[in-house]
Coordinates of C-alpha atoms and ligand atoms in Angstrom, one line a residue:
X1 CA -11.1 56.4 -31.7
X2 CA -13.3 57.8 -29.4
X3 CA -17.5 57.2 -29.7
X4 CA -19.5 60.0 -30.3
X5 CA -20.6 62.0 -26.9
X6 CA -24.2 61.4 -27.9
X7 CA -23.8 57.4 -28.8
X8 CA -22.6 56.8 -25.3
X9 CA -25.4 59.3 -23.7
X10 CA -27.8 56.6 -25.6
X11 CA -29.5 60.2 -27.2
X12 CA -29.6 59.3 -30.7
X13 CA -32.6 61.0 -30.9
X14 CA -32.5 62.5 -34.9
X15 CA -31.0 59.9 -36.3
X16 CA -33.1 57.0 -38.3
X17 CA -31.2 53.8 -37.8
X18 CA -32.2 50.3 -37.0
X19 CA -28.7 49.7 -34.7
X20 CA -30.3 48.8 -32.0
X21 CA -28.5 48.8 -28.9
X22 CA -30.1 48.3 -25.2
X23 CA -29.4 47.3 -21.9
X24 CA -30.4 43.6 -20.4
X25 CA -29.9 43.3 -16.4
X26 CA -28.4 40.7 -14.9
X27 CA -31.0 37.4 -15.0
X28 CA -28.7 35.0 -13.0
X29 CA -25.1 34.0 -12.1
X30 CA -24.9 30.8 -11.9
X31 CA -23.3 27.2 -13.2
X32 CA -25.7 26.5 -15.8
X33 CA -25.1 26.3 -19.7
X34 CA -28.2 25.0 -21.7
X35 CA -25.9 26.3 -24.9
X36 CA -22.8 23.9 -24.3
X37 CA -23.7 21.9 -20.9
X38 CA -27.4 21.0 -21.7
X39 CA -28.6 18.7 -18.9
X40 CA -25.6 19.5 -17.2
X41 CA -26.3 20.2 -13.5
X42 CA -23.6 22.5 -12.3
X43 CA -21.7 23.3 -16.0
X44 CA -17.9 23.6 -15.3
X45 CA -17.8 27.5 -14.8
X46 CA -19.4 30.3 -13.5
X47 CA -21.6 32.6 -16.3
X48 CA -24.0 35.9 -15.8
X49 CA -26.9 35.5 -17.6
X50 CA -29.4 38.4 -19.2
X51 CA -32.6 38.0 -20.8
X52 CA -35.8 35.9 -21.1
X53 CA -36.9 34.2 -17.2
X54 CA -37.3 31.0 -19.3
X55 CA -33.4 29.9 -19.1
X56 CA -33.3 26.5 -17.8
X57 CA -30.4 23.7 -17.4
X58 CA -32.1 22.5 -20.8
X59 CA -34.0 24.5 -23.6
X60 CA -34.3 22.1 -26.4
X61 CA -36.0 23.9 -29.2
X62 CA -37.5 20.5 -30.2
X63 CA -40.1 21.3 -26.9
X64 CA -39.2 24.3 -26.0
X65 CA -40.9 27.8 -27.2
X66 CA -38.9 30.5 -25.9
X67 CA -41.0 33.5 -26.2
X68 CA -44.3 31.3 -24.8
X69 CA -42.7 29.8 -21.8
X70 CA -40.5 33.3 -20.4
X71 CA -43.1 35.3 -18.4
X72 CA -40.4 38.0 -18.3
X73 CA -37.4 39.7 -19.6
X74 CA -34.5 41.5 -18.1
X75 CA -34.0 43.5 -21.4
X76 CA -35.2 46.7 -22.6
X77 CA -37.6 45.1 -25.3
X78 CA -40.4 44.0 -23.5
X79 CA -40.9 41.0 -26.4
X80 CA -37.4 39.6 -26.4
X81 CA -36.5 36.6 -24.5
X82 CA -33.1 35.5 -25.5
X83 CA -30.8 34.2 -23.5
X84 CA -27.4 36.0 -24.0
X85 CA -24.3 35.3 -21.5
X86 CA -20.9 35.1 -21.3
X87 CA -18.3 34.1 -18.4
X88 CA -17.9 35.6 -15.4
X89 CA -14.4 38.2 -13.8
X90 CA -12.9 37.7 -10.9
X91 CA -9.9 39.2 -9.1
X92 CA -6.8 36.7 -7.9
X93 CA -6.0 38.1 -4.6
X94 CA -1.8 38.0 -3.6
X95 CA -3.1 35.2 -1.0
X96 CA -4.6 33.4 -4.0
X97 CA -8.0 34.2 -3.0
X98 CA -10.5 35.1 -5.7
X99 CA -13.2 38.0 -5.7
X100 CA -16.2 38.4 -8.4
X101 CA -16.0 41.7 -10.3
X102 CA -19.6 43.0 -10.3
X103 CA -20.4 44.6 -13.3
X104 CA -21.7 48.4 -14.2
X105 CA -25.1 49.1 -16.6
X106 CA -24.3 51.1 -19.3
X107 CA -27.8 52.4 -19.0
X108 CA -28.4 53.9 -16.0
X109 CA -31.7 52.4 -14.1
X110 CA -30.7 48.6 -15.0
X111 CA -29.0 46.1 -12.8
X112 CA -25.1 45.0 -14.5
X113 CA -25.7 42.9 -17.2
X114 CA -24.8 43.2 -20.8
X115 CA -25.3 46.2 -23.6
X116 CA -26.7 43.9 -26.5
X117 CA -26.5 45.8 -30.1
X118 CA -28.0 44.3 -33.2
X119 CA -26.6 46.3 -36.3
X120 CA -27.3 46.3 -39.9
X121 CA -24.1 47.9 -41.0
X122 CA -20.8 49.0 -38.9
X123 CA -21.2 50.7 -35.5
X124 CA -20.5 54.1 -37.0
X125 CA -22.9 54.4 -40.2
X126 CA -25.8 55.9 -39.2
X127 CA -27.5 55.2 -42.3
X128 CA -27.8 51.2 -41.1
X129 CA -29.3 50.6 -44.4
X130 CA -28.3 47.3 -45.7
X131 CA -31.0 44.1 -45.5
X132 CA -29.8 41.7 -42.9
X133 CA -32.2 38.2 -42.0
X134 CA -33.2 38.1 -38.5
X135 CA -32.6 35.0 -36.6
X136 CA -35.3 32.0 -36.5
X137 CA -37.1 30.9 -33.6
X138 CA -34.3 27.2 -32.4
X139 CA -31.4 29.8 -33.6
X140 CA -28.4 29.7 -30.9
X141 CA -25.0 30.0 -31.5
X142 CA -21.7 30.3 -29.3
X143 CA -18.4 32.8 -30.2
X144 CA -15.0 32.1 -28.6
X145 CA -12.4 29.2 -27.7
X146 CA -12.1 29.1 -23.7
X147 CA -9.2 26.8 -24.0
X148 CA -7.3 29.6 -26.5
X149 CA -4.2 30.8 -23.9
X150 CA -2.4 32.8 -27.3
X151 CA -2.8 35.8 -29.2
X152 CA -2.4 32.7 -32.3
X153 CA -5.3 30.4 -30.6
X154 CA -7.5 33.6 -31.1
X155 CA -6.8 34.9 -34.4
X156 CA -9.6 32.9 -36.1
X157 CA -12.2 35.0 -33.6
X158 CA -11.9 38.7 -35.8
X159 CA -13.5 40.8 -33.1
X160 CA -13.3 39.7 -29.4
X161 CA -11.9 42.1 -27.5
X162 CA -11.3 44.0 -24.5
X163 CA -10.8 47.8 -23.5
X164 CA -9.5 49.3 -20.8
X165 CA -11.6 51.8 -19.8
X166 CA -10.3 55.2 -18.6
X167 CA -14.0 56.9 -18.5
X168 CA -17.8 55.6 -19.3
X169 CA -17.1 56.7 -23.3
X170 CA -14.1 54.7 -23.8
X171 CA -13.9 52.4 -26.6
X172 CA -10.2 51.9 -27.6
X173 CA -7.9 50.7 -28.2
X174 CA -9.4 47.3 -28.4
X175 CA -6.8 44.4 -27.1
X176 CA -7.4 40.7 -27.6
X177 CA -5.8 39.8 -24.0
X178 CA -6.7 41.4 -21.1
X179 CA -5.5 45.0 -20.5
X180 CA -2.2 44.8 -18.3
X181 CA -2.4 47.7 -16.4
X182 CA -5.3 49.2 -14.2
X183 CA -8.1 50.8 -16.0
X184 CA -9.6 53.4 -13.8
X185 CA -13.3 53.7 -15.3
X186 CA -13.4 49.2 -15.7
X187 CA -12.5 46.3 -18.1
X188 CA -15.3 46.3 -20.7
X189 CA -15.0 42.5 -22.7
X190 CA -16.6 42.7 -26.3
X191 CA -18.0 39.7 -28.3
X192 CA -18.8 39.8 -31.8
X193 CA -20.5 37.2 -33.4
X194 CA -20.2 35.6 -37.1
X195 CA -22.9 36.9 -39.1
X196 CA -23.3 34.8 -42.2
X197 CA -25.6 32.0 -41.7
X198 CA -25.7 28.5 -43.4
X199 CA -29.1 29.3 -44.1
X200 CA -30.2 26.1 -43.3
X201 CA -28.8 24.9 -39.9
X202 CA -30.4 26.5 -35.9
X203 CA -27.2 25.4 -34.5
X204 CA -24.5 22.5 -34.8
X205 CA -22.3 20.6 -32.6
X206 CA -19.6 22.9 -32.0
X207 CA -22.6 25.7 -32.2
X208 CA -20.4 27.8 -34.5
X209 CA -19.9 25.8 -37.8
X210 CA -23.5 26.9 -39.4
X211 CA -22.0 30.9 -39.0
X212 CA -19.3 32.5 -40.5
X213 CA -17.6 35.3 -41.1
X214 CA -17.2 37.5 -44.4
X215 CA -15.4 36.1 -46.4
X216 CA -12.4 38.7 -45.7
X217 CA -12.0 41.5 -43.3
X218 CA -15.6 42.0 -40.9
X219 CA -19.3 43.0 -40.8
X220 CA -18.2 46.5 -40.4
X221 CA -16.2 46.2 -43.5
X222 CA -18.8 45.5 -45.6
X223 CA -17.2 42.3 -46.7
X224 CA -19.2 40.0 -48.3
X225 CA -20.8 36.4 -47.2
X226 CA -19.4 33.3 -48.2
X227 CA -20.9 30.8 -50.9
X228 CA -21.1 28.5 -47.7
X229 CA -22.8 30.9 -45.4
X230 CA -24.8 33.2 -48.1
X231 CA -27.0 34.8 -45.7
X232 CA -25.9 38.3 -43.8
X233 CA -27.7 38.1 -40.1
X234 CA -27.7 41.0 -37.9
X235 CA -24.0 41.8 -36.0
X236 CA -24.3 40.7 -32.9
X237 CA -22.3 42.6 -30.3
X238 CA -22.5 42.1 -26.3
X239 CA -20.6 45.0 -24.0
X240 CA -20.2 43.8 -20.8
X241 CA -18.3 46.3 -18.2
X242 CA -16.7 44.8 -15.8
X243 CA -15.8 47.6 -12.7
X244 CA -12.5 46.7 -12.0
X245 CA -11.3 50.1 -10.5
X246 CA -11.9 49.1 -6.8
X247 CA -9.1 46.4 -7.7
X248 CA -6.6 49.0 -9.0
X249 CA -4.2 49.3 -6.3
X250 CA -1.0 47.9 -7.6
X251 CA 0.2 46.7 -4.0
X252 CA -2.7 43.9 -4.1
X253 CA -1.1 42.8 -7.9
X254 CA 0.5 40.0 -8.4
X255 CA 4.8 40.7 -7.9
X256 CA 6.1 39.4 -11.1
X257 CA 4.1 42.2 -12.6
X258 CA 1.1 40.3 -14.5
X259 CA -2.1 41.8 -14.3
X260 CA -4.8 40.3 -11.4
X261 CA -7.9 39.2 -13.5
X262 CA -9.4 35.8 -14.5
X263 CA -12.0 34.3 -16.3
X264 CA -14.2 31.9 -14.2
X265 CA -12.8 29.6 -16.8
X266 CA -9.9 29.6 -15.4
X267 CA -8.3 31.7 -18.1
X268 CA -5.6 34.4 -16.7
X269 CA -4.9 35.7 -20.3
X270 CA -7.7 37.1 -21.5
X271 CA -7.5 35.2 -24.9
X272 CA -10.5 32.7 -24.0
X273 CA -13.5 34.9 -24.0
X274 CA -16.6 32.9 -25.3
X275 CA -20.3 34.4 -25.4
X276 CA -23.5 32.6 -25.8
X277 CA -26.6 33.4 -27.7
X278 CA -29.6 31.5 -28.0
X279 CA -32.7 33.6 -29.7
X280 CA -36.0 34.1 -28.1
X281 CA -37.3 37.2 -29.2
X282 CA -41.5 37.1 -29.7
X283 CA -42.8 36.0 -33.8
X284 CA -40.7 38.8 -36.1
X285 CA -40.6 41.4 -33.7
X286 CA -36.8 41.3 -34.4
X287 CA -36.9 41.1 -38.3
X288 CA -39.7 43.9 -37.9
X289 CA -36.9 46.2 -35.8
X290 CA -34.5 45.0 -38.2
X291 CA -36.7 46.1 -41.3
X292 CA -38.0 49.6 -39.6
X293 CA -36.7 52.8 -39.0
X294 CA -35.7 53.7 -36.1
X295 CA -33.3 54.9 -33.2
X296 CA -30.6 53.8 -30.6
X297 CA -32.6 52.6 -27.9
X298 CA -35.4 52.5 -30.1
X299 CA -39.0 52.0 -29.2
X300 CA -40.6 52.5 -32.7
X301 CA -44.4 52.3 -33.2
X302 CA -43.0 48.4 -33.7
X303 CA -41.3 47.8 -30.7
X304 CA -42.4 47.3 -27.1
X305 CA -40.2 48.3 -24.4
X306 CA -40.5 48.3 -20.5
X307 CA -38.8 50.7 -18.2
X308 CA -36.1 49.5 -16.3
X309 CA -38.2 48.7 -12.8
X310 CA -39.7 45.9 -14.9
X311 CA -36.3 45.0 -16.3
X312 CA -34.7 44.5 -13.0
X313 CA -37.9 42.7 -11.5
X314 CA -37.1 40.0 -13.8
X315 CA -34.3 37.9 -11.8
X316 CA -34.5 33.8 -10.9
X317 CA -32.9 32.2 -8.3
X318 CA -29.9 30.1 -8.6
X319 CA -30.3 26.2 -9.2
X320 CA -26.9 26.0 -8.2
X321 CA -27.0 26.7 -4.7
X322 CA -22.6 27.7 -3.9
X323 CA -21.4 31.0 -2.6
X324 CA -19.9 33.4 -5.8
X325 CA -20.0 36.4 -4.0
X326 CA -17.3 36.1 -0.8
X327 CA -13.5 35.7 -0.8
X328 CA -13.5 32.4 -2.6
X329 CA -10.4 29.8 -1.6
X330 CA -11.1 28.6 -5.3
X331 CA -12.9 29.3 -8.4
X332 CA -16.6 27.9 -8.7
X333 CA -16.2 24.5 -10.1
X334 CA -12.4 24.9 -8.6
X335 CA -11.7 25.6 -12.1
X336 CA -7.7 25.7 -12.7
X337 CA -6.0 28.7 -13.6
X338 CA -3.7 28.3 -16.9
X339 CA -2.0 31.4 -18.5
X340 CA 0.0 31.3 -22.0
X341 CA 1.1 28.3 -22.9
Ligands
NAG1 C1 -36.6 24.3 -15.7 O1 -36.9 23.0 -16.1 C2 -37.5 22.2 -15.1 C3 -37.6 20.8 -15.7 O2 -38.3 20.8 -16.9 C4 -38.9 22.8 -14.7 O3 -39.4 22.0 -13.7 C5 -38.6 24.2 -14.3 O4 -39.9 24.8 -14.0 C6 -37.9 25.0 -15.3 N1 -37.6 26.3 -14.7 C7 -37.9 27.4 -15.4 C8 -37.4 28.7 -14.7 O5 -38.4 27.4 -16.5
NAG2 C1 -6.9 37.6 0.8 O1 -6.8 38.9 0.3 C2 -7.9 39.7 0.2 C3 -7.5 41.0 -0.5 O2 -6.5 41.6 0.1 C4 -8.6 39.9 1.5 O3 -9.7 40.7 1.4 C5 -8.9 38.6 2.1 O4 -9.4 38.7 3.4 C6 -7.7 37.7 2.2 N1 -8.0 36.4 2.6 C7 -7.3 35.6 3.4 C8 -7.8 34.3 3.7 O5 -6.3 36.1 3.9
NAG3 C1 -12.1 40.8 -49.9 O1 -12.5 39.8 -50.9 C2 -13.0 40.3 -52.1 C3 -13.5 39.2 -52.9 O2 -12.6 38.1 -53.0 C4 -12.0 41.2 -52.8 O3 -12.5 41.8 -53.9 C5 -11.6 42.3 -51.8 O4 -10.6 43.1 -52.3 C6 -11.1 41.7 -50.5 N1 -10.9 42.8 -49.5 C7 -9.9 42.9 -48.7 C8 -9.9 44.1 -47.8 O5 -9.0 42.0 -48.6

């Protein structure tokens, strides 16, 4: 299936839908993980981070306020600052030598980063009519297994996915290891979170238990929420695209025919990709969005936006001073690479 030529042009312009779907540029990369690693001063593996300027080592909702303490965000909508992030490519070299991928903005103007969506109802109904609860101000949750090495470890995770992009627009087929041969446009990863809440619970310790899924089938589907987790959130969706293509020569792949790439994780299969979302946006302003008509990319007489200048203005330096950027001898953290078990 192929998107729509004016979804991936972003000009959505006649249609009344409260999918919204913008870009965040890059905040960070660096070895921190407030989510998982909170206190934890460098976390084992590299991320790239997007969003609110108040992303710390620690952002205990107990004293922290998101939305008070970020003076700036790297995403479209000028009044969220959530933290989204995921982990981080690379490219293994013959010589075992391992290069970042850098990333390409869907939406031309912004700096890498990650195509966030909140959606109401699957991707393709443009109606996007169906009540969903916004998340609360402590929300956070996490989507993936980085230790999963099988197509089995993953099965429980419905929708994290990769596709191997041949232009901008493509969007399948969607693969849950990474793509084996070259991809000339890029790699783009997806992660879709659970979107049935406990109703009750910000987060928990394995930040995943107070979300589910549907009961059977996914959010697009239309299947309902479990007795457990009665409350249908918004479908959270991150697009990150990595740009692969200047690592496409087969001569630099590795002999025994595997494809090159590897999560900072240390994950050469593909079948570990994780996200990470902790919520920030500014009073209802998302519920408002949520509840409103409007279009892809929105700004509605709701929703504040910023041009992407002040998007990519909003950066912070590393707190974990290490190089990510040359021909590294190991991965950050000298994470170990693994492949199927
Ligand atoms: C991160 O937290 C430390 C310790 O509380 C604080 O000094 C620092 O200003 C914070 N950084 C940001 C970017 O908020
Ligand atoms: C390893 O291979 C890469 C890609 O061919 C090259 O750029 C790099 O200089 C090599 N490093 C060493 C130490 O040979
Ligand atoms: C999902 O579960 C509901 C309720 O148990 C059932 O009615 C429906 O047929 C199921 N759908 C699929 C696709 O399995």
């Amino acid at each position: 299936m192929q998107w729509p030529t004016l979804f991936v042009l972003g000009v959505l312009s006649t249609l009344s839908t409260a999918l919204l779907r913008f870009q965040c540029s890059q905040l960070v990369v660096q070895r921190l993980d407030p989510l998982v690693a909170p206190g934890q001063i460098p976390s084992t593996h590299l991320h790239q981070i997007v969003g609110g300027n108040a992303f710390n080592v620690t952002m205990d909702p107990k004293t922290m306020d998101i939305p008070t303490q970020a003076t700036c965000t790297s995403c479209s909508f000028s009044e969220d600052f959530s933290n989204y992030w995921t982990a981080v490519l690379f490219f293994k070299a013959r010589n075992g030598t391992f290069k970042r991928v850098p990333q390409i903005a869907q939406i031309s103007g912004a700096t890498a980063g990650i195509t966030v969506y909140y959606m109401q109802d699957a991707l393709y109904d443009t109606k996007q009519a169906s009540k969903v609860t916004a998340f609360k101000p402590g929300f956070r949750m996490f989507v993936g297994d980085p230790t999963a090495r099988s197509k089995a470890d993953v099965a429980k995770f419905r929708q994290l996915t990769y596709t191997c992009m041949a232009n901008a627009g493509s969007r399948s087929p969607e693969t849950s290891e990474f793509p084996s041969t070259p991809c000339a446009y890029g790699i783009m990863a997806n992660a879709r979170f659970p979107t049935c809440w406990d109703g009750v619970n910000l987060d928990s310790p394995n930040h995943m238990d107070h979300m589910s899924y549907p009961v059977n089938g996914t959010f697009e589907s239309q299947a309902p929420c479990p007795d457990t987790h009665p409350v249908r959130m918004p479908q959270v969706l991150f697009e990150v695209v990595w740009d692969t293509s200047k690592f496409n020569n087969k001569a630099d792949w590795p002999t025994d025919g595997t494809q090159p790439f590897v999560w900072s994780f240390g994950d050469g299969t593909g079948y570990g990709n994780h996200a990470d979302y902790v919520f920030g946006w500014k009073g209802d302003a998302l519920q408002k969005l949520m509840d409103d008509a409007c279009v892809v990319n929105c700004p509605t007489a709701n929703a504040k936006t910023q041009g992407s200048a002040a998007m990519n203005k909003c950066v912070q330096t590393a707190q974990v001073k290490e190089d990510v950027d040359g021909w590294l001898t190991e991965l950050p953290g000298g994470m170990p690479v693994t492949y199927s078990k």
